[in-house]
Tab-separated table of C-alpha atoms and ligand atoms in Angstrom:
chain	number	residue	atom	x	y	z
A	1	MET	CA	-50.850	-50.079	19.840
A	2	ASN	CA	-54.372	-50.896	18.677
A	3	VAL	CA	-55.354	-54.523	18.141
A	4	VAL	CA	-56.673	-55.304	14.639
A	5	PRO	CA	-60.212	-56.771	14.839
A	6	ARG	CA	-60.174	-60.567	14.477
A	7	GLU	CA	-61.877	-62.286	11.578
A	8	LEU	CA	-64.540	-64.325	13.379
A	9	MET	CA	-64.504	-68.046	12.612
A	10	THR	CA	-68.005	-68.932	13.771
A	11	LYS	CA	-71.156	-67.586	12.176
A	12	ILE	CA	-73.689	-68.540	14.830
A	13	PRO	CA	-77.022	-66.803	14.213
A	14	VAL	CA	-78.219	-65.008	17.337
A	15	SER	CA	-81.452	-63.046	17.061
A	16	SER	CA	-81.515	-59.401	18.132
A	17	ALA	CA	-84.545	-60.256	20.265
A	18	ASP	CA	-82.504	-62.837	22.212
A	19	PHE	CA	-79.635	-60.375	22.590
A	20	ARG	CA	-81.971	-57.606	23.791
A	21	GLY	CA	-83.570	-60.107	26.180
A	22	ALA	CA	-80.186	-60.910	27.704
A	23	MET	CA	-79.231	-57.236	28.023
A	24	ARG	CA	-82.506	-56.449	29.829
A	25	HIS	CA	-81.135	-58.463	32.777
A	26	LEU	CA	-78.132	-56.156	32.998
A	27	THR	CA	-78.798	-53.393	35.521
A	28	GLY	CA	-77.245	-50.148	34.300
A	29	GLY	CA	-76.480	-46.951	36.165
A	30	VAL	CA	-78.050	-44.028	34.322
A	31	SER	CA	-75.901	-41.065	33.242
A	32	VAL	CA	-76.353	-38.123	30.914
A	33	ILE	CA	-73.516	-37.447	28.490
A	34	THR	CA	-73.215	-33.753	27.634
A	35	ALA	CA	-71.421	-32.359	24.611
A	36	GLY	CA	-70.657	-29.060	22.903
A	37	ARG	CA	-70.330	-25.544	24.262
A	38	GLY	CA	-72.212	-22.260	24.373
A	39	LYS	CA	-75.520	-22.605	22.568
A	40	ASP	CA	-74.262	-25.488	20.436
A	41	ILE	CA	-74.926	-28.136	23.085
A	42	THR	CA	-76.732	-31.436	23.314
A	43	GLY	CA	-76.676	-34.562	25.392
A	44	MET	CA	-78.064	-38.039	25.759
A	45	THR	CA	-79.091	-40.557	28.379
A	46	VAL	CA	-76.833	-43.625	28.535
A	47	THR	CA	-76.269	-46.739	30.588
A	48	SER	CA	-73.010	-47.693	28.871
A	49	VAL	CA	-70.573	-45.652	30.973
A	50	THR	CA	-67.883	-47.954	32.370
A	51	SER	CA	-64.665	-47.340	34.227
A	52	LEU	CA	-61.665	-48.252	32.040
A	53	SER	CA	-58.668	-47.638	34.279
A	54	VAL	CA	-57.856	-45.850	37.520
A	55	ASP	CA	-54.292	-44.927	36.596
A	56	PRO	CA	-54.644	-42.894	34.492
A	57	PRO	CA	-58.289	-42.204	35.304
A	58	THR	CA	-60.183	-43.128	32.137
A	59	LEU	CA	-63.699	-44.240	31.349
A	60	LEU	CA	-65.539	-45.337	28.262
A	61	VAL	CA	-69.011	-44.885	26.890
A	62	SER	CA	-70.602	-46.534	23.885
A	63	ILE	CA	-72.471	-44.002	21.740
A	64	ASN	CA	-74.598	-44.561	18.669
A	65	ARG	CA	-72.898	-42.833	15.730
A	66	ASP	CA	-76.280	-41.432	14.625
A	67	ALA	CA	-76.880	-39.719	17.997
A	68	SER	CA	-76.670	-35.925	17.862
A	69	SER	CA	-74.013	-35.945	20.609
A	70	PHE	CA	-71.546	-38.010	18.589
A	71	PRO	CA	-70.342	-35.342	16.104
A	72	LEU	CA	-70.104	-32.740	18.882
A	73	ILE	CA	-67.971	-35.032	21.031
A	74	ARG	CA	-65.699	-35.697	18.070
A	75	ARG	CA	-65.463	-32.021	17.041
A	76	HIS	CA	-64.770	-30.591	20.507
A	77	GLY	CA	-62.807	-33.552	21.875
A	78	ALA	CA	-64.613	-33.335	25.202
A	79	PHE	CA	-67.696	-34.631	26.976
A	80	GLY	CA	-69.304	-34.582	30.409
A	81	VAL	CA	-70.581	-37.555	32.377
A	82	ASN	CA	-73.398	-36.741	34.794
A	83	ILE	CA	-74.241	-39.712	37.021
A	84	LEU	CA	-77.909	-39.272	37.833
A	85	ALA	CA	-79.528	-39.334	41.252
A	86	ALA	CA	-82.807	-41.213	41.789
A	87	ASP	CA	-84.807	-37.956	41.780
A	88	GLN	CA	-83.450	-36.944	38.348
A	89	LEU	CA	-85.722	-39.232	36.348
A	90	ASP	CA	-87.169	-36.218	34.481
A	91	VAL	CA	-83.636	-35.298	33.293
A	92	ALA	CA	-83.081	-38.890	32.088
A	93	GLU	CA	-86.298	-38.770	30.085
A	94	ARG	CA	-85.548	-35.385	28.490
A	95	PHE	CA	-82.106	-36.556	27.374
A	96	ALA	CA	-83.544	-39.790	25.992
A	97	GLY	CA	-85.544	-37.570	23.633
A	98	LYS	CA	-88.949	-37.661	25.378
A	99	GLY	CA	-91.346	-35.085	23.941
A	100	GLY	CA	-89.147	-34.694	20.863
A	101	LEU	CA	-86.791	-32.321	22.675
A	102	LYS	CA	-83.484	-31.716	20.886
A	103	GLY	CA	-80.183	-29.969	21.591
A	104	ALA	CA	-80.169	-27.052	24.051
A	105	ASP	CA	-83.923	-27.498	24.826
A	106	ARG	CA	-83.096	-30.707	26.722
A	107	PHE	CA	-81.221	-28.642	29.340
A	108	ALA	CA	-84.270	-26.593	30.410
A	109	GLY	CA	-85.733	-27.285	33.859
A	110	ALA	CA	-82.414	-28.213	35.523
A	111	GLN	CA	-79.395	-26.228	36.698
A	112	TRP	CA	-76.069	-26.512	34.873
A	113	VAL	CA	-72.541	-25.223	35.337
A	114	THR	CA	-69.819	-25.072	32.689
A	115	ALA	CA	-66.805	-27.382	33.058
A	116	ALA	CA	-63.237	-26.308	32.229
A	117	SER	CA	-63.607	-28.126	28.889
A	118	GLY	CA	-66.746	-26.103	28.113
A	119	VAL	CA	-69.337	-28.894	28.447
A	120	PRO	CA	-72.349	-28.398	30.730
A	121	LEU	CA	-72.422	-30.335	34.023
A	122	LEU	CA	-75.576	-31.035	36.009
A	123	VAL	CA	-76.000	-29.480	39.452
A	124	GLY	CA	-77.265	-32.108	41.928
A	125	ALA	CA	-75.951	-35.162	40.048
A	126	LEU	CA	-74.288	-37.875	42.160
A	127	SER	CA	-71.003	-37.179	40.362
A	128	VAL	CA	-70.007	-35.059	37.408
A	129	VAL	CA	-66.941	-35.933	35.375
A	130	ASP	CA	-65.252	-33.669	32.823
A	131	CYS	CA	-63.522	-35.760	30.145
A	132	GLU	CA	-61.178	-35.124	27.246
A	133	VAL	CA	-61.526	-37.585	24.379
A	134	GLU	CA	-58.505	-39.880	24.243
A	135	GLU	CA	-59.731	-42.151	21.465
A	136	ILE	CA	-62.872	-43.137	19.603
A	137	VAL	CA	-63.103	-46.710	18.331
A	138	GLU	CA	-65.850	-46.909	15.711
A	139	ARG	CA	-67.379	-50.387	15.619
A	140	HIS	CA	-70.695	-51.438	14.061
A	141	SER	CA	-73.424	-48.860	14.859
A	142	HIS	CA	-71.540	-47.335	17.795
A	143	GLY	CA	-68.407	-45.475	18.758
A	144	ILE	CA	-66.571	-46.535	21.905
A	145	VAL	CA	-65.493	-43.187	23.288
A	146	ILE	CA	-62.557	-43.324	25.683
A	147	GLY	CA	-62.371	-40.308	27.950
A	148	ARG	CA	-59.417	-39.114	30.011
A	149	VAL	CA	-60.840	-37.694	33.235
A	150	ARG	CA	-59.845	-34.049	33.730
A	151	ASP	CA	-62.012	-33.101	36.689
A	152	ILE	CA	-64.508	-34.703	39.056
A	153	LYS	CA	-67.043	-33.365	41.497
A	154	ASN	CA	-68.644	-35.889	43.820
A	155	SER	CA	-71.732	-35.093	45.854
A	156	ALA	CA	-72.633	-36.569	49.227
A	157	ARG	CA	-75.896	-37.881	47.777
A	158	THR	CA	-76.248	-41.643	47.348
A	159	ALA	CA	-79.647	-42.654	45.911
A	160	ALA	CA	-78.879	-43.575	42.296
A	161	LEU	CA	-80.983	-43.954	39.180
A	162	ALA	CA	-80.653	-47.302	37.402
A	163	TYR	CA	-82.323	-48.927	34.395
A	164	TRP	CA	-83.403	-52.539	34.522
A	165	HIS	CA	-85.893	-54.563	32.465
A	166	GLY	CA	-86.949	-51.519	30.449
A	167	GLN	CA	-87.733	-49.320	33.419
A	168	TYR	CA	-86.071	-46.816	35.709
A	169	VAL	CA	-85.442	-47.991	39.268
A	170	ALA	CA	-84.091	-46.162	42.305
A	171	VAL	CA	-81.139	-47.669	44.147
A	172	ASP	CA	-81.077	-46.230	47.618
A	173	GLN	CA	-78.052	-47.091	49.726
A	174	ASP	CA	-79.857	-46.823	53.061
A	175	GLU	CA	-83.060	-48.657	52.138
A	176	ASP	CA	-81.479	-51.299	49.894
A	177	ALA	CA	-78.517	-51.977	52.213
A	178	ALA	CA	-80.976	-52.722	55.009
A	179	ARG	CA	-82.944	-55.063	52.732
A	180	LEU	CA	-79.762	-56.803	51.476
A	181	ALA	CA	-78.613	-57.350	55.044
A	182	GLU	CA	-81.886	-59.184	55.735
A	183	VAL	CA	-81.480	-61.340	52.602
A	184	SER	CA	-77.856	-62.213	53.310
A	185	VAL	CA	-78.635	-63.859	56.669
A	186	PRO	CA	-80.375	-66.980	55.247
A	187	VAL	CA	-77.744	-67.228	52.455
A	188	ARG	CA	-74.933	-67.358	55.024
A	189	SER	CA	-76.777	-69.873	57.185
A	190	LEU	CA	-77.338	-72.125	54.131
A	191	ARG	CA	-73.557	-72.253	53.672
A	192	GLY	CA	-73.196	-73.256	57.319
A	193	ALA	CA	-71.528	-69.949	58.292
B	1	FMN	C1	-81.979	-45.845	29.853
B	1	FMN	C2	-81.395	-45.512	28.511
B	1	FMN	C3	-80.067	-45.830	28.246
B	1	FMN	C4	-79.494	-45.534	27.003
B	1	FMN	N1	-78.184	-45.853	26.788
B	1	FMN	C5	-77.614	-45.533	25.603
B	1	FMN	C6	-76.228	-45.797	25.394
B	1	FMN	O1	-75.509	-46.312	26.252
B	1	FMN	N2	-75.709	-45.451	24.175
B	1	FMN	C7	-76.482	-44.900	23.186
B	1	FMN	O2	-75.959	-44.627	22.099
B	1	FMN	N3	-77.796	-44.606	23.384
B	1	FMN	C8	-78.367	-44.902	24.566
B	1	FMN	N4	-79.693	-44.603	24.786
B	1	FMN	C9	-80.467	-43.922	23.734
B	1	FMN	C10	-80.233	-42.411	23.758
B	1	FMN	O3	-80.487	-41.800	24.995
B	1	FMN	C11	-81.118	-41.718	22.710
B	1	FMN	O4	-81.078	-42.430	21.526
B	1	FMN	C12	-80.618	-40.336	22.486
B	1	FMN	O5	-81.197	-39.432	23.375
B	1	FMN	C13	-80.921	-39.891	21.104
B	1	FMN	O6	-80.155	-38.780	20.918
B	1	FMN	P1	-80.428	-37.731	19.773
B	1	FMN	O7	-81.926	-37.518	19.709
B	1	FMN	O8	-79.710	-36.573	20.336
B	1	FMN	O9	-79.838	-38.262	18.526
B	1	FMN	C14	-80.273	-44.904	26.003
B	1	FMN	C15	-81.631	-44.583	26.280
B	1	FMN	C16	-82.172	-44.889	27.518
B	1	FMN	C17	-83.603	-44.515	27.796
């Protein structure tokens, strides 16, 4: 059963600049959402993919209702999640609309396979997830799209693409784990470990 949105009691004015400033501190993994089938395809770069539940396997993504992917996701009831590797920055930029590219033109320059649901999935992504739409909750400017996972392909690659403070950053398991290990030594010794 869906919960009815609460009538908020407090009307505290928060500026969008302050809100954006807070969100810039949030490091987000970068994915490309793909939608549609055949030649009627499009996609978009997002950082809002989040795991919802493991059993059943579901995830959610928050998508602007004006984005070209939104009507295709709703019409076909399916979408793909392509979790980008650090060397797929060019794909992230194309699907964020760089150069004014739209629809099927965004897919050029990378290799794609077709999922069982019909959506394109990116070859070489860290993971690709084929989802069926379970529910779309429309709230404010966005739709919270809940996807039931139908298929997953994980790669053995690890270096991820993230977005932080308005820029793309690479998160490399080998390099960053070594650096974190160095940092964690003084932290432990401070606690008297
Ligand atoms: C790093 C990054 C993350 C983004 N995350 C989201 C997101 O989670 N949801 C969203 O609606 N748009 C997000 N966007 C914006 C969309 O990628 C962009 O508006 C989209 O490509 C526009 O699609 P359209 O031209 O097909 O309408 C993000 C953009 C960037 C660069």
